[in-house]
């Protein structure tokens, strides 16, 4: 299979944001104030890897695997030589030990390096990573609850769709960036696996709640979240602001981790993928009244479990 996938970063912004204002926009503190921070929730991050020694992330890593040709195909070396994966991981789970906090700072990260250090990869490797995530079990029997993908291809590939459907059947929620192809034009744009009905496709707004000019729109869009000038962790124990639907998707992945922990407390059981999706959609606020550009609306955790 020769089809390729690539990261969905849109732009590099000046490194001048010392606070992730997107956390305020989605009301993450509504959960933190009750000591709900994603504990015992496993999120598989399929990206360029991670800075395994980053001060904010090293304690969140529960395991990992390299599916690329980087590091002589060594499956045990999932180090991020790009920065994209580390940035995404920080939005989800950074611990605020020194400088930055993610949406679900106590969640566990399974790092599946499906994009090489140049930001590209193969659909075959992505499919392998999905099945790996489905079958993975931690030392204490942990399983993957959420898959986060800030990547995509313009090609609709049946084997990829089959893997996605099988993961959802196994009650894994899959969060995917919608893509950055719109360029301000009122046309529909599709990136896969984001445009599959079974996944949670995420578009982007800026920090003033205006739709990002790059954010793909289509009838399968589920939700929007902050995706511009997002300050997060970066390689070499660093920090950087980036923009793109790549940055919007991990906000939703982290939010799902908070919802899972809350549901375990309230209901004393695991929610199905469909039940968790219903709770996520309750946690939204409409901004524009147009589902092709915002899905069900902006992520708003103040409305969860009400």
Tab-separated table of C-alpha atoms in Angstrom:
chain	number	residue	atom	x	y	z
A	1	UNK	CA	0.000	0.000	0.000
A	2	UNK	CA	1.695	3.185	-1.212
A	3	UNK	CA	-0.710	5.781	0.154
A	4	UNK	CA	0.935	8.213	2.528
A	5	UNK	CA	-0.222	10.114	5.594
A	6	UNK	CA	1.128	13.356	6.957
A	7	UNK	CA	0.886	15.560	9.998
A	8	UNK	CA	-1.711	18.328	10.006
A	9	UNK	CA	0.249	21.182	11.524
A	10	UNK	CA	-0.619	24.416	9.750
A	11	UNK	CA	1.864	26.990	10.909
A	12	UNK	CA	4.503	27.840	13.470
A	13	UNK	CA	3.572	30.839	15.590
A	14	UNK	CA	5.812	33.104	17.679
A	15	UNK	CA	6.794	31.489	20.952
A	16	UNK	CA	5.222	34.223	23.085
A	17	UNK	CA	2.262	32.510	24.716
A	18	UNK	CA	3.054	31.545	28.268
A	19	UNK	CA	-0.444	30.208	28.932
A	20	UNK	CA	-2.709	27.839	27.061
A	21	UNK	CA	-5.800	30.059	26.878
A	22	UNK	CA	-7.654	27.238	25.162
A	23	UNK	CA	-7.967	25.506	28.524
A	24	UNK	CA	-10.074	28.410	29.789
A	25	UNK	CA	-12.168	28.349	26.632
A	26	UNK	CA	-13.165	24.695	27.126
A	27	UNK	CA	-13.615	25.048	30.929
A	28	UNK	CA	-11.209	22.235	31.812
A	29	UNK	CA	-10.998	23.551	35.392
A	30	UNK	CA	-14.605	22.419	35.931
A	31	UNK	CA	-13.120	18.920	36.209
A	32	UNK	CA	-9.782	19.777	37.812
A	33	UNK	CA	-11.590	21.488	40.700
A	34	UNK	CA	-13.074	18.077	41.533
A	35	UNK	CA	-9.675	16.358	41.227
A	36	UNK	CA	-10.678	14.730	37.942
A	37	UNK	CA	-7.613	14.839	35.703
A	38	UNK	CA	-7.845	11.721	33.538
A	39	UNK	CA	-6.363	9.259	36.002
A	40	UNK	CA	-6.135	5.651	34.743
A	41	UNK	CA	-7.241	6.605	31.237
A	42	UNK	CA	-4.948	5.471	28.404
A	43	UNK	CA	-4.644	7.587	25.255
A	44	UNK	CA	-2.762	6.242	22.244
A	45	UNK	CA	-1.107	9.162	20.458
A	46	UNK	CA	-0.355	8.346	16.809
A	47	UNK	CA	2.085	10.995	15.661
A	48	UNK	CA	5.820	11.717	15.315
A	49	UNK	CA	6.667	10.253	18.732
A	50	UNK	CA	7.487	12.111	21.930
A	51	UNK	CA	10.347	13.746	23.790
A	52	UNK	CA	10.659	10.887	26.281
A	53	UNK	CA	12.614	13.032	28.743
A	54	UNK	CA	10.406	16.122	28.686
A	55	UNK	CA	9.842	17.449	32.191
A	56	UNK	CA	6.083	17.731	31.672
A	57	UNK	CA	5.499	14.398	29.924
A	58	UNK	CA	7.978	11.720	30.941
A	59	UNK	CA	5.839	10.470	33.830
A	60	UNK	CA	2.729	10.114	31.630
A	61	UNK	CA	4.289	7.642	29.197
A	62	UNK	CA	2.964	4.126	29.782
A	63	UNK	CA	4.544	2.563	26.701
A	64	UNK	CA	5.253	3.051	23.035
A	65	UNK	CA	6.301	1.643	19.680
A	66	UNK	CA	7.889	2.915	16.485
A	67	UNK	CA	6.141	1.977	13.236
A	68	UNK	CA	8.393	4.083	10.970
A	69	UNK	CA	11.807	3.619	9.364
A	70	UNK	CA	13.377	6.112	11.779
A	71	UNK	CA	16.162	4.806	14.017
A	72	UNK	CA	16.824	1.840	11.708
A	73	UNK	CA	13.245	0.587	12.194
A	74	UNK	CA	13.903	0.040	15.913
A	75	UNK	CA	10.373	-0.615	17.287
A	76	UNK	CA	11.420	0.424	20.774
A	77	UNK	CA	12.658	3.891	19.813
A	78	UNK	CA	9.710	6.256	19.519
A	79	UNK	CA	11.663	9.467	20.129
A	80	UNK	CA	10.231	12.568	18.477
A	81	UNK	CA	12.683	14.256	16.114
A	82	UNK	CA	10.063	16.621	14.720
A	83	UNK	CA	8.206	18.270	17.601
A	84	UNK	CA	4.647	17.779	16.374
A	85	UNK	CA	3.953	14.671	18.464
A	86	UNK	CA	5.417	16.207	21.609
A	87	UNK	CA	3.269	19.306	21.124
A	88	UNK	CA	0.115	17.197	20.704
A	89	UNK	CA	0.990	15.065	23.734
A	90	UNK	CA	1.430	18.179	25.860
A	91	UNK	CA	-1.997	19.526	24.973
A	92	UNK	CA	-3.433	16.239	26.188
A	93	UNK	CA	-1.417	15.464	29.282
A	94	UNK	CA	1.361	17.864	30.340
A	95	UNK	CA	1.657	17.843	34.131
A	96	UNK	CA	2.465	21.491	34.943
A	97	UNK	CA	5.601	20.555	36.865
A	98	UNK	CA	7.392	23.651	35.633
A	99	UNK	CA	5.495	25.618	33.041
A	100	UNK	CA	2.542	24.024	31.277
A	101	UNK	CA	-0.552	21.887	31.939
A	102	UNK	CA	-2.580	19.753	29.550
A	103	UNK	CA	-6.290	18.970	29.548
A	104	UNK	CA	-5.907	15.636	31.363
A	105	UNK	CA	-2.590	15.841	33.239
A	106	UNK	CA	-2.933	12.474	34.980
A	107	UNK	CA	-3.798	10.482	31.867
A	108	UNK	CA	-1.434	7.827	30.518
A	109	UNK	CA	0.082	8.072	27.042
A	110	UNK	CA	0.809	5.143	24.741
A	111	UNK	CA	3.105	6.658	22.120
A	112	UNK	CA	2.719	5.059	18.687
A	113	UNK	CA	5.156	6.698	16.284
A	114	UNK	CA	3.375	6.456	12.937
A	115	UNK	CA	4.944	9.551	11.349
A	116	UNK	CA	8.672	9.887	10.780
A	117	UNK	CA	10.762	12.841	11.823
A	118	UNK	CA	9.891	14.599	8.561
A	119	UNK	CA	6.174	14.384	9.437
A	120	UNK	CA	5.173	11.746	6.902
A	121	UNK	CA	4.319	8.065	7.025
A	122	UNK	CA	2.457	5.256	5.339
A	123	UNK	CA	-1.169	4.262	5.697
A	124	UNK	CA	0.024	0.671	6.157
A	125	UNK	CA	1.941	1.680	9.277
A	126	UNK	CA	-1.037	3.648	10.567
A	127	UNK	CA	-3.266	0.597	10.165
A	128	UNK	CA	-0.727	-1.545	12.007
A	129	UNK	CA	-0.636	1.013	14.814
A	130	UNK	CA	-4.424	0.978	15.135
A	131	UNK	CA	-4.537	-2.796	15.533
A	132	UNK	CA	-1.610	-2.601	17.949
A	133	UNK	CA	-3.567	-0.115	20.066
A	134	UNK	CA	-6.640	-2.347	20.054
A	135	UNK	CA	-4.679	-5.353	21.285
A	136	UNK	CA	-2.293	-3.551	23.648
A	137	UNK	CA	-2.499	-4.311	27.367
A	138	UNK	CA	-0.476	-2.654	30.108
A	139	UNK	CA	1.306	-4.313	32.992
A	140	UNK	CA	-1.820	-4.031	35.126
A	141	UNK	CA	-4.272	-4.971	32.418
A	142	UNK	CA	-4.787	-1.420	31.147
A	143	UNK	CA	-6.269	-1.015	27.685
A	144	UNK	CA	-6.437	1.879	25.280
A	145	UNK	CA	-9.514	4.054	25.817
A	146	UNK	CA	-8.836	6.794	23.254
A	147	UNK	CA	-6.809	7.165	20.064
A	148	UNK	CA	-5.644	10.643	19.058
A	149	UNK	CA	-4.591	11.273	15.446
A	150	UNK	CA	-3.428	14.662	14.189
A	151	UNK	CA	-2.678	13.300	10.731
A	152	UNK	CA	-4.471	12.420	7.526
A	153	UNK	CA	-4.580	11.513	3.863
A	154	UNK	CA	-6.829	12.727	1.050
A	155	UNK	CA	-7.465	9.127	0.010
A	156	UNK	CA	-10.388	7.056	1.267
A	157	UNK	CA	-8.840	3.644	1.921
A	158	UNK	CA	-11.011	0.638	2.793
A	159	UNK	CA	-8.423	-1.143	4.951
A	160	UNK	CA	-7.955	1.999	7.016
A	161	UNK	CA	-11.709	2.355	7.411
A	162	UNK	CA	-11.972	-1.296	8.441
A	163	UNK	CA	-9.349	-0.757	11.161
A	164	UNK	CA	-11.171	2.324	12.414
A	165	UNK	CA	-14.485	0.456	12.597
A	166	UNK	CA	-12.874	-2.435	14.463
A	167	UNK	CA	-11.350	-0.086	17.038
A	168	UNK	CA	-14.696	1.616	17.660
A	169	UNK	CA	-16.349	-1.799	17.940
A	170	UNK	CA	-13.861	-2.429	20.757
A	171	UNK	CA	-15.104	0.735	22.515
A	172	UNK	CA	-12.110	2.886	21.662
A	173	UNK	CA	-12.961	6.503	20.903
A	174	UNK	CA	-10.971	7.860	17.957
A	175	UNK	CA	-10.267	11.589	17.738
A	176	UNK	CA	-8.946	12.934	14.430
A	177	UNK	CA	-8.024	16.394	13.169
A	178	UNK	CA	-10.178	17.540	10.254
A	179	UNK	CA	-7.287	18.982	8.231
A	180	UNK	CA	-6.074	22.399	7.135
A	181	UNK	CA	-7.067	22.617	3.463
A	182	UNK	CA	-9.924	25.144	3.514
A	183	UNK	CA	-7.876	28.326	3.000
A	184	UNK	CA	-10.874	30.506	3.861
A	185	UNK	CA	-12.984	29.117	1.021
A	186	UNK	CA	-16.595	27.990	1.464
A	187	UNK	CA	-15.998	24.507	0.099
A	188	UNK	CA	-16.062	21.062	1.691
A	189	UNK	CA	-12.702	19.386	2.290
A	190	UNK	CA	-12.057	15.803	3.320
A	191	UNK	CA	-9.122	14.172	5.060
A	192	UNK	CA	-9.167	10.557	6.200
A	193	UNK	CA	-9.613	9.038	8.700
A	194	UNK	CA	-11.168	12.312	9.931
A	195	UNK	CA	-14.045	12.183	7.470
A	196	UNK	CA	-15.145	8.675	8.469
A	197	UNK	CA	-18.431	8.678	10.337
A	198	UNK	CA	-17.069	6.426	13.083
A	199	UNK	CA	-14.422	8.875	14.310
A	200	UNK	CA	-14.716	12.164	16.186
A	201	UNK	CA	-13.581	14.739	13.642
A	202	UNK	CA	-12.316	18.002	15.137
A	203	UNK	CA	-12.139	21.444	13.538
A	204	UNK	CA	-10.441	24.576	14.840
A	205	UNK	CA	-11.343	28.008	16.172
A	206	UNK	CA	-9.028	30.764	17.324
A	207	UNK	CA	-8.859	32.105	20.864
A	208	UNK	CA	-11.626	34.625	20.132
A	209	UNK	CA	-13.930	31.786	18.988
A	210	UNK	CA	-13.752	32.627	15.304
A	211	UNK	CA	-13.507	29.762	12.865
A	212	UNK	CA	-9.928	29.192	11.749
A	213	UNK	CA	-9.522	30.053	8.071
A	214	UNK	CA	-7.666	26.784	7.467
A	215	UNK	CA	-10.079	24.416	9.270
A	216	UNK	CA	-11.667	21.842	6.958
A	217	UNK	CA	-15.453	21.763	6.770
A	218	UNK	CA	-17.630	18.805	5.807
A	219	UNK	CA	-20.827	17.056	6.850
A	220	UNK	CA	-18.954	14.569	9.076
A	221	UNK	CA	-17.458	17.222	11.369
A	222	UNK	CA	-18.311	16.499	15.017
A	223	UNK	CA	-16.879	19.274	17.161
A	224	UNK	CA	-14.551	22.287	17.211
A	225	UNK	CA	-11.951	23.330	19.770
A	226	UNK	CA	-9.047	25.773	20.083
A	227	UNK	CA	-6.409	25.349	17.385
A	228	UNK	CA	-4.561	28.640	16.898
A	229	UNK	CA	-1.517	29.928	18.782
A	230	UNK	CA	-1.640	26.948	21.138
A	231	UNK	CA	1.290	26.930	23.545
A	232	UNK	CA	2.496	23.450	24.464
A	233	UNK	CA	5.493	21.212	24.992
A	234	UNK	CA	8.139	20.755	22.292
A	235	UNK	CA	11.277	18.694	21.713
A	236	UNK	CA	14.510	19.240	23.639
A	237	UNK	CA	12.476	19.882	26.771
A	238	UNK	CA	11.112	23.002	25.114
A	239	UNK	CA	7.833	24.830	24.503
A	240	UNK	CA	6.325	26.386	21.391
A	241	UNK	CA	3.106	27.862	20.008
A	242	UNK	CA	1.652	26.094	16.966
A	243	UNK	CA	-1.581	26.366	15.004
A	244	UNK	CA	-3.671	23.828	13.110
A	245	UNK	CA	-6.448	21.307	13.511
A	246	UNK	CA	-3.606	19.122	14.798
A	247	UNK	CA	-3.728	21.256	17.934
A	248	UNK	CA	-7.542	21.196	18.167
A	249	UNK	CA	-7.884	17.396	18.182
A	250	UNK	CA	-5.859	16.722	21.377
A	251	UNK	CA	-8.081	19.113	23.340
A	252	UNK	CA	-10.941	16.723	22.586
A	253	UNK	CA	-8.865	13.628	23.350
A	254	UNK	CA	-7.991	15.082	26.754
A	255	UNK	CA	-11.607	16.050	27.374
A	256	UNK	CA	-12.700	12.477	26.706
A	257	UNK	CA	-10.247	11.290	29.363
A	258	UNK	CA	-11.903	13.613	31.897
A	259	UNK	CA	-15.349	12.360	30.877
A	260	UNK	CA	-14.261	8.739	31.254
A	261	UNK	CA	-12.954	9.308	34.782
A	262	UNK	CA	-16.099	11.204	35.763
A	263	UNK	CA	-18.312	8.427	34.373
A	264	UNK	CA	-16.423	5.791	36.344
A	265	UNK	CA	-17.153	7.736	39.518
A	266	UNK	CA	-20.814	8.368	38.715
A	267	UNK	CA	-21.807	5.073	37.126
A	268	UNK	CA	-19.236	2.613	38.530
A	269	UNK	CA	-18.584	1.195	35.076
A	270	UNK	CA	-16.998	1.879	31.723
A	271	UNK	CA	-19.065	3.794	29.199
A	272	UNK	CA	-19.417	2.348	25.723
A	273	UNK	CA	-17.957	4.345	22.857
A	274	UNK	CA	-21.472	5.472	21.903
A	275	UNK	CA	-22.286	6.554	25.471
A	276	UNK	CA	-19.040	8.496	25.746
A	277	UNK	CA	-19.705	10.199	22.420
A	278	UNK	CA	-23.146	11.242	23.672
A	279	UNK	CA	-21.571	12.836	26.757
A	280	UNK	CA	-19.037	14.642	24.578
A	281	UNK	CA	-21.749	16.065	22.347
A	282	UNK	CA	-23.618	17.277	25.446
A	283	UNK	CA	-20.416	19.154	26.272
A	284	UNK	CA	-20.676	21.606	23.380
A	285	UNK	CA	-22.003	25.068	22.615
A	286	UNK	CA	-23.134	26.122	19.142
A	287	UNK	CA	-21.352	29.173	17.758
A	288	UNK	CA	-22.338	29.518	14.128
A	289	UNK	CA	-25.427	27.373	13.526
A	290	UNK	CA	-23.718	25.584	10.645
A	291	UNK	CA	-22.865	21.925	11.255
A	292	UNK	CA	-20.507	21.669	8.284
A	293	UNK	CA	-18.082	24.132	9.908
A	294	UNK	CA	-18.628	23.376	13.602
A	295	UNK	CA	-20.342	20.001	13.908
A	296	UNK	CA	-22.176	20.045	17.227
A	297	UNK	CA	-20.320	23.144	18.404
A	298	UNK	CA	-17.400	24.281	20.533
A	299	UNK	CA	-16.104	21.967	23.266
A	300	UNK	CA	-17.544	23.236	26.575
A	301	UNK	CA	-16.848	21.060	29.608
A	302	UNK	CA	-19.010	23.221	31.865
A	303	UNK	CA	-22.012	21.474	30.306
A	304	UNK	CA	-20.849	17.907	30.978
A	305	UNK	CA	-23.067	15.499	32.939
A	306	UNK	CA	-25.761	18.129	33.475
